Coordinates of C-alpha atoms in Angstrom, one line a residue:
M22 CA 11.0 -5.9 24.5
T23 CA 9.6 -8.1 21.6
L24 CA 8.3 -7.2 18.2
E25 CA 4.6 -7.6 19.4
Q26 CA 5.2 -5.7 22.6
V27 CA 6.6 -2.6 20.6
T28 CA 4.3 -2.6 17.9
G29 CA 1.4 -4.5 18.9
K30 CA 1.6 -6.8 16.2
N31 CA 3.4 -10.2 15.9
Y32 CA 4.4 -9.8 12.4
V33 CA 6.1 -7.7 10.0
S34 CA 4.3 -5.9 6.9
H35 CA 5.8 -4.3 3.9
S36 CA 4.2 -1.3 5.0
A37 CA 5.7 -1.2 8.0
L38 CA 9.2 -1.9 6.9
N39 CA 8.9 0.7 4.1
T40 CA 7.7 3.3 6.5
W41 CA 10.3 2.6 9.2
L42 CA 13.2 2.5 6.3
S43 CA 11.6 5.9 5.0
C44 CA 11.5 7.4 8.3
G45 CA 11.9 5.8 11.5
W46 CA 10.6 8.6 13.7
Q47 CA 7.4 8.8 11.5
F48 CA 7.0 5.0 12.3
Y49 CA 7.5 5.6 15.8
L50 CA 4.9 8.4 16.3
S51 CA 2.5 7.0 14.0
R52 CA 2.3 3.0 14.7
I53 CA 3.7 3.0 18.3
Q54 CA 2.7 6.3 20.1
R55 CA -0.3 6.1 17.9
V56 CA -0.3 10.0 17.3
P57 CA -3.5 11.4 15.9
E58 CA -2.8 11.7 12.2
A59 CA -4.2 14.2 9.8
P60 CA -6.4 12.4 7.0
S61 CA -5.3 12.7 3.4
Y62 CA -7.2 13.0 0.1
W63 CA -4.9 10.6 -1.3
L64 CA -5.7 7.8 1.1
A65 CA -9.2 8.0 1.1
G66 CA -9.2 8.1 -2.8
G67 CA -6.6 5.5 -3.3
K68 CA -8.6 3.0 -0.7
A69 CA -11.7 3.7 -2.8
V70 CA -10.1 3.0 -6.0
H71 CA -8.6 -0.3 -4.7
E72 CA -11.8 -1.5 -3.5
A73 CA -13.7 -0.8 -6.3
T74 CA -11.4 -2.6 -8.6
E75 CA -11.6 -5.4 -6.3
N76 CA -15.3 -5.5 -6.2
Y77 CA -15.1 -5.4 -10.3
D78 CA -13.0 -8.6 -10.2
R79 CA -14.8 -10.2 -7.7
L80 CA -18.2 -9.8 -9.5
Y81 CA -17.0 -10.5 -12.8
H82 CA -14.3 -13.2 -12.3
G83 CA -14.0 -15.1 -15.4
Q84 CA -16.2 -12.9 -17.3
P85 CA -14.7 -9.5 -17.3
N86 CA -16.5 -8.2 -20.2
Q87 CA -19.3 -6.1 -18.4
D88 CA -21.2 -3.2 -19.5
D89 CA -23.4 -2.6 -16.4
F90 CA -20.7 -1.8 -13.8
S91 CA -20.6 1.9 -13.0
E92 CA -17.2 3.2 -12.1
I93 CA -18.8 6.4 -10.8
A94 CA -21.1 4.7 -8.5
A95 CA -18.5 2.1 -7.3
F96 CA -16.2 5.0 -6.3
T97 CA -18.9 6.9 -4.8
H98 CA -19.8 4.2 -2.6
F99 CA -16.2 3.3 -1.5
W100 CA -15.2 6.8 -1.1
D101 CA -18.1 7.5 1.2
A102 CA -17.0 4.9 3.7
N103 CA -13.4 5.5 3.6
Y104 CA -14.0 9.4 3.9
K105 CA -16.2 8.8 7.0
D106 CA -13.7 6.4 8.5
A107 CA -10.9 8.7 8.1
D108 CA -12.5 12.0 9.0
N109 CA -11.2 12.8 12.6
G110 CA -11.9 16.5 12.8
M111 CA -8.3 17.4 11.8
L112 CA -7.5 19.4 8.5
W113 CA -7.5 17.3 5.6
R114 CA -4.3 17.0 3.5
A115 CA -4.4 17.3 -0.5
G116 CA -1.5 15.8 -2.6
G117 CA -0.3 17.1 -5.9
R118 CA 0.0 20.6 -7.0
A119 CA -2.6 23.6 -7.4
T120 CA -3.7 24.2 -11.0
K121 CA -6.5 26.5 -12.8
A122 CA -8.8 23.4 -12.6
Y123 CA -8.0 22.4 -9.1
P124 CA -6.6 25.4 -7.2
N125 CA -7.0 23.3 -4.0
K126 CA -4.9 20.5 -5.3
E127 CA -6.0 17.1 -5.5
D128 CA -8.9 17.4 -3.0
I129 CA -12.5 16.1 -3.1
A130 CA -13.4 17.5 -6.4
W131 CA -10.0 16.1 -8.1
W132 CA -10.8 12.7 -6.7
F133 CA -14.5 12.7 -7.9
D134 CA -13.3 13.8 -11.5
N135 CA -10.3 11.3 -11.5
G136 CA -11.2 8.5 -9.4
P137 CA -13.8 6.9 -11.4
K138 CA -11.3 7.2 -14.7
M139 CA -8.7 5.1 -12.9
I140 CA -11.3 2.5 -12.1
N141 CA -12.3 2.6 -15.7
F142 CA -8.7 2.2 -16.9
W143 CA -8.6 -0.9 -14.6
T144 CA -11.8 -2.4 -16.1
Q145 CA -10.8 -1.7 -19.7
F146 CA -7.5 -3.4 -18.9
R147 CA -9.3 -6.5 -17.5
Q148 CA -11.3 -6.5 -21.0
D149 CA -8.6 -5.9 -23.5
S150 CA -5.2 -7.1 -22.1
G151 CA -5.4 -10.8 -22.2
F152 CA -4.4 -11.1 -18.4
T153 CA -6.5 -13.2 -16.3
M154 CA -6.7 -14.1 -12.7
W155 CA -4.8 -16.9 -11.4
D156 CA -6.8 -19.3 -9.1
T157 CA -5.4 -20.7 -5.8
P158 CA -5.4 -24.4 -5.3
A159 CA -8.6 -24.0 -3.1
G160 CA -10.3 -22.4 -6.3
E161 CA -10.3 -18.9 -5.0
P162 CA -9.0 -16.1 -7.6
A163 CA -6.1 -14.4 -6.5
I164 CA -7.5 -10.9 -5.7
E165 CA -6.4 -9.1 -2.6
T166 CA -4.9 -12.6 -1.3
E167 CA -3.8 -12.7 2.2
L168 CA -0.3 -14.2 2.9
N169 CA 1.1 -15.4 6.2
Q170 CA 4.7 -16.7 6.4
E171 CA 7.4 -16.9 8.7
V172 CA 10.9 -15.7 6.9
G173 CA 14.0 -15.9 8.7
G174 CA 12.2 -16.8 11.8
V175 CA 10.0 -13.6 11.6
P176 CA 6.2 -13.7 10.6
I177 CA 5.4 -11.6 7.7
R178 CA 2.0 -10.9 6.7
A179 CA 1.1 -9.2 3.3
F180 CA -2.0 -8.7 1.3
L181 CA -1.4 -9.1 -2.6
D182 CA -3.4 -6.9 -5.1
R183 CA -3.3 -9.6 -7.8
L184 CA -1.8 -12.5 -9.3
M185 CA -2.2 -13.1 -12.7
V186 CA -1.4 -15.1 -15.7
A187 CA -0.1 -12.9 -18.4
P188 CA -1.1 -13.8 -22.3
T189 CA 2.4 -15.6 -22.5
G190 CA 1.5 -17.9 -19.6
E191 CA 3.8 -16.5 -17.2
L192 CA 2.6 -15.8 -13.5
I193 CA 2.8 -12.1 -12.9
I194 CA 2.3 -10.3 -9.6
V195 CA 0.1 -7.0 -10.4
D196 CA 0.0 -4.1 -7.8
I197 CA -2.4 -1.1 -8.6
K198 CA -1.1 2.2 -7.8
T199 CA -3.1 5.5 -7.7
S200 CA 0.1 7.7 -7.3
S201 CA 1.5 9.9 -10.0
K202 CA 4.9 8.3 -9.7
E203 CA 5.8 4.8 -10.3
P204 CA 7.4 3.1 -7.4
A205 CA 11.5 3.4 -7.5
S206 CA 11.6 -0.3 -6.1
L207 CA 10.3 -3.6 -6.8
T208 CA 10.7 -4.8 -3.4
Q209 CA 7.1 -5.0 -2.6
L210 CA 6.5 -7.3 -5.7
G211 CA 9.8 -9.3 -4.5
I212 CA 8.3 -9.6 -0.9
Y213 CA 5.0 -11.1 -2.7
A214 CA 6.7 -13.3 -4.8
I215 CA 8.4 -14.8 -2.0
L216 CA 5.4 -15.2 0.0
V217 CA 3.5 -16.6 -2.9
E218 CA 6.2 -19.3 -3.5
K219 CA 6.0 -20.4 0.3
T220 CA 2.2 -20.3 0.6
F221 CA 1.3 -22.0 -3.0
G222 CA 4.5 -23.7 -3.9
I223 CA 4.7 -21.9 -7.2
R224 CA 7.0 -19.0 -7.8
P225 CA 5.8 -15.8 -9.9
T226 CA 8.4 -15.1 -12.6
L227 CA 7.4 -11.4 -13.0
G228 CA 6.0 -8.4 -11.3
S229 CA 4.5 -5.1 -12.4
Y230 CA 2.6 -1.9 -11.3
F231 CA -0.6 -1.1 -12.7
M232 CA -0.8 2.8 -12.9
A233 CA -4.1 3.6 -12.5
R234 CA -3.9 7.5 -13.5
T235 CA -2.4 6.5 -17.0
G236 CA -4.1 2.8 -17.3
E237 CA -0.6 1.5 -18.1
L238 CA 1.1 -1.4 -16.8
T239 CA 4.8 -0.9 -16.3
Q240 CA 7.2 -3.1 -18.0
P241 CA 7.1 -6.7 -16.3
Q242 CA 10.4 -7.3 -14.6
N243 CA 12.1 -10.4 -13.1
L244 CA 11.8 -11.0 -9.4
D245 CA 14.5 -13.6 -9.1
R246 CA 17.1 -11.6 -7.1
Y247 CA 14.4 -11.1 -4.3
T248 CA 15.2 -14.5 -2.1
E249 CA 13.8 -15.8 1.0
A250 CA 17.4 -15.3 2.6
R251 CA 17.5 -11.3 1.7
L252 CA 13.8 -11.2 2.8
G253 CA 14.8 -13.0 6.0
S254 CA 17.6 -10.7 6.9
W255 CA 15.5 -7.5 6.3
A256 CA 12.8 -8.8 8.6
K257 CA 15.3 -9.7 11.2
G258 CA 16.7 -6.2 10.9
F259 CA 13.3 -4.8 11.6
E260 CA 12.5 -7.0 14.5
L261 CA 15.9 -6.1 16.1
A262 CA 15.4 -2.3 15.3
M263 CA 11.8 -2.6 17.2
E264 CA 13.3 -4.5 20.3
N265 CA 16.2 -1.8 20.5
K266 CA 14.1 1.1 19.9
I267 CA 16.0 2.5 16.9
F268 CA 13.8 4.7 15.3
I269 CA 16.0 7.4 13.5
P270 CA 14.3 10.5 11.9
S271 CA 14.9 11.2 8.2
V272 CA 14.2 15.0 7.5
G273 CA 13.5 15.7 3.7
F274 CA 10.8 17.4 1.3
M275 CA 8.1 14.7 2.4
C276 CA 8.1 16.2 6.0
G277 CA 5.8 18.7 4.8
T278 CA 2.9 16.5 3.9
C279 CA 3.5 13.8 6.9
S280 CA 0.8 13.1 8.8
V281 CA 2.6 13.4 12.1
N282 CA 4.7 16.3 11.6
N283 CA 3.2 18.4 14.4
A284 CA 4.4 15.9 16.7
C285 CA 8.0 15.7 15.3
Y286 CA 11.0 17.1 17.0
A287 CA 13.1 16.9 14.1
V288 CA 11.1 19.6 12.2
G289 CA 10.2 21.5 15.3
G290 CA 6.2 20.3 15.3
K291 CA 4.4 22.4 17.7
D292 CA 3.3 19.3 19.9
S293 CA 6.9 17.5 19.7
H294 CA 7.4 18.4 23.4
L295 CA 5.1 15.7 24.2
Y296 CA 6.9 13.0 22.2
P297 CA 10.8 13.5 23.2
E298 CA 13.6 11.5 21.3
I299 CA 14.6 8.2 22.5
Q300 CA 17.8 7.7 24.4
I301 CA 19.4 4.6 23.2
G302 CA 20.0 2.5 26.3
E303 CA 17.1 3.2 28.0
N304 CA 15.1 0.6 30.0
K305 CA 14.0 -2.1 27.3

């Protein structure tokens, strides 16, 4: 079977690759079997923050020093849309830890208190940092830019949060994160750098994460070690795994918050009998 026949998509994304690497069985259940997934406050909130910051950057491109932008109104608007889209009748999952202020962890109350703050951190960064948006050859600001390229014979698709010009004049990829922890890897940024070069003929030298909870930009890192040949090998490996039905579970501390753990045999999910493990060598 081909990549498209297995996944329903004829391309590889960083999200798909990362999910498969983290837990092959979660990928299989959520993206191939389409098991109903319990919604999470962190996904609805994260999307709301991303969409609000995108809205701000598009509204005020070239003139970010604006006082009439309401972070609370923007967050509320995008939260409502994302919450409605995700609400499927299943129990919502909350991240973080229970505290005196937020006994139900990072639920709606937490996100309405903290989501607008994250957006404010971004607007302040835009106003004070000296970073400017890079414009594509078509004259479009590089905000949530779609990138589609073939690498190693495999189509790859990505949406780049921001491509910016640092005060030093260097081209830098900036990805907004609403999680509490900085990503352990620069792989996502490296993939973007490769796709930007193939799309626009210019290679970003640096990459950084904007940690929205603190308003801090992580130390910019050189992305030269992420090469087209390496990305091609990863994409080809993913394609081969899909074609050969290689979906190995990875049991760990994250299983408790997994959106499809009820369907997972590896943790004894109550509905796992509906989704038995794959026998290698089955009819392809």
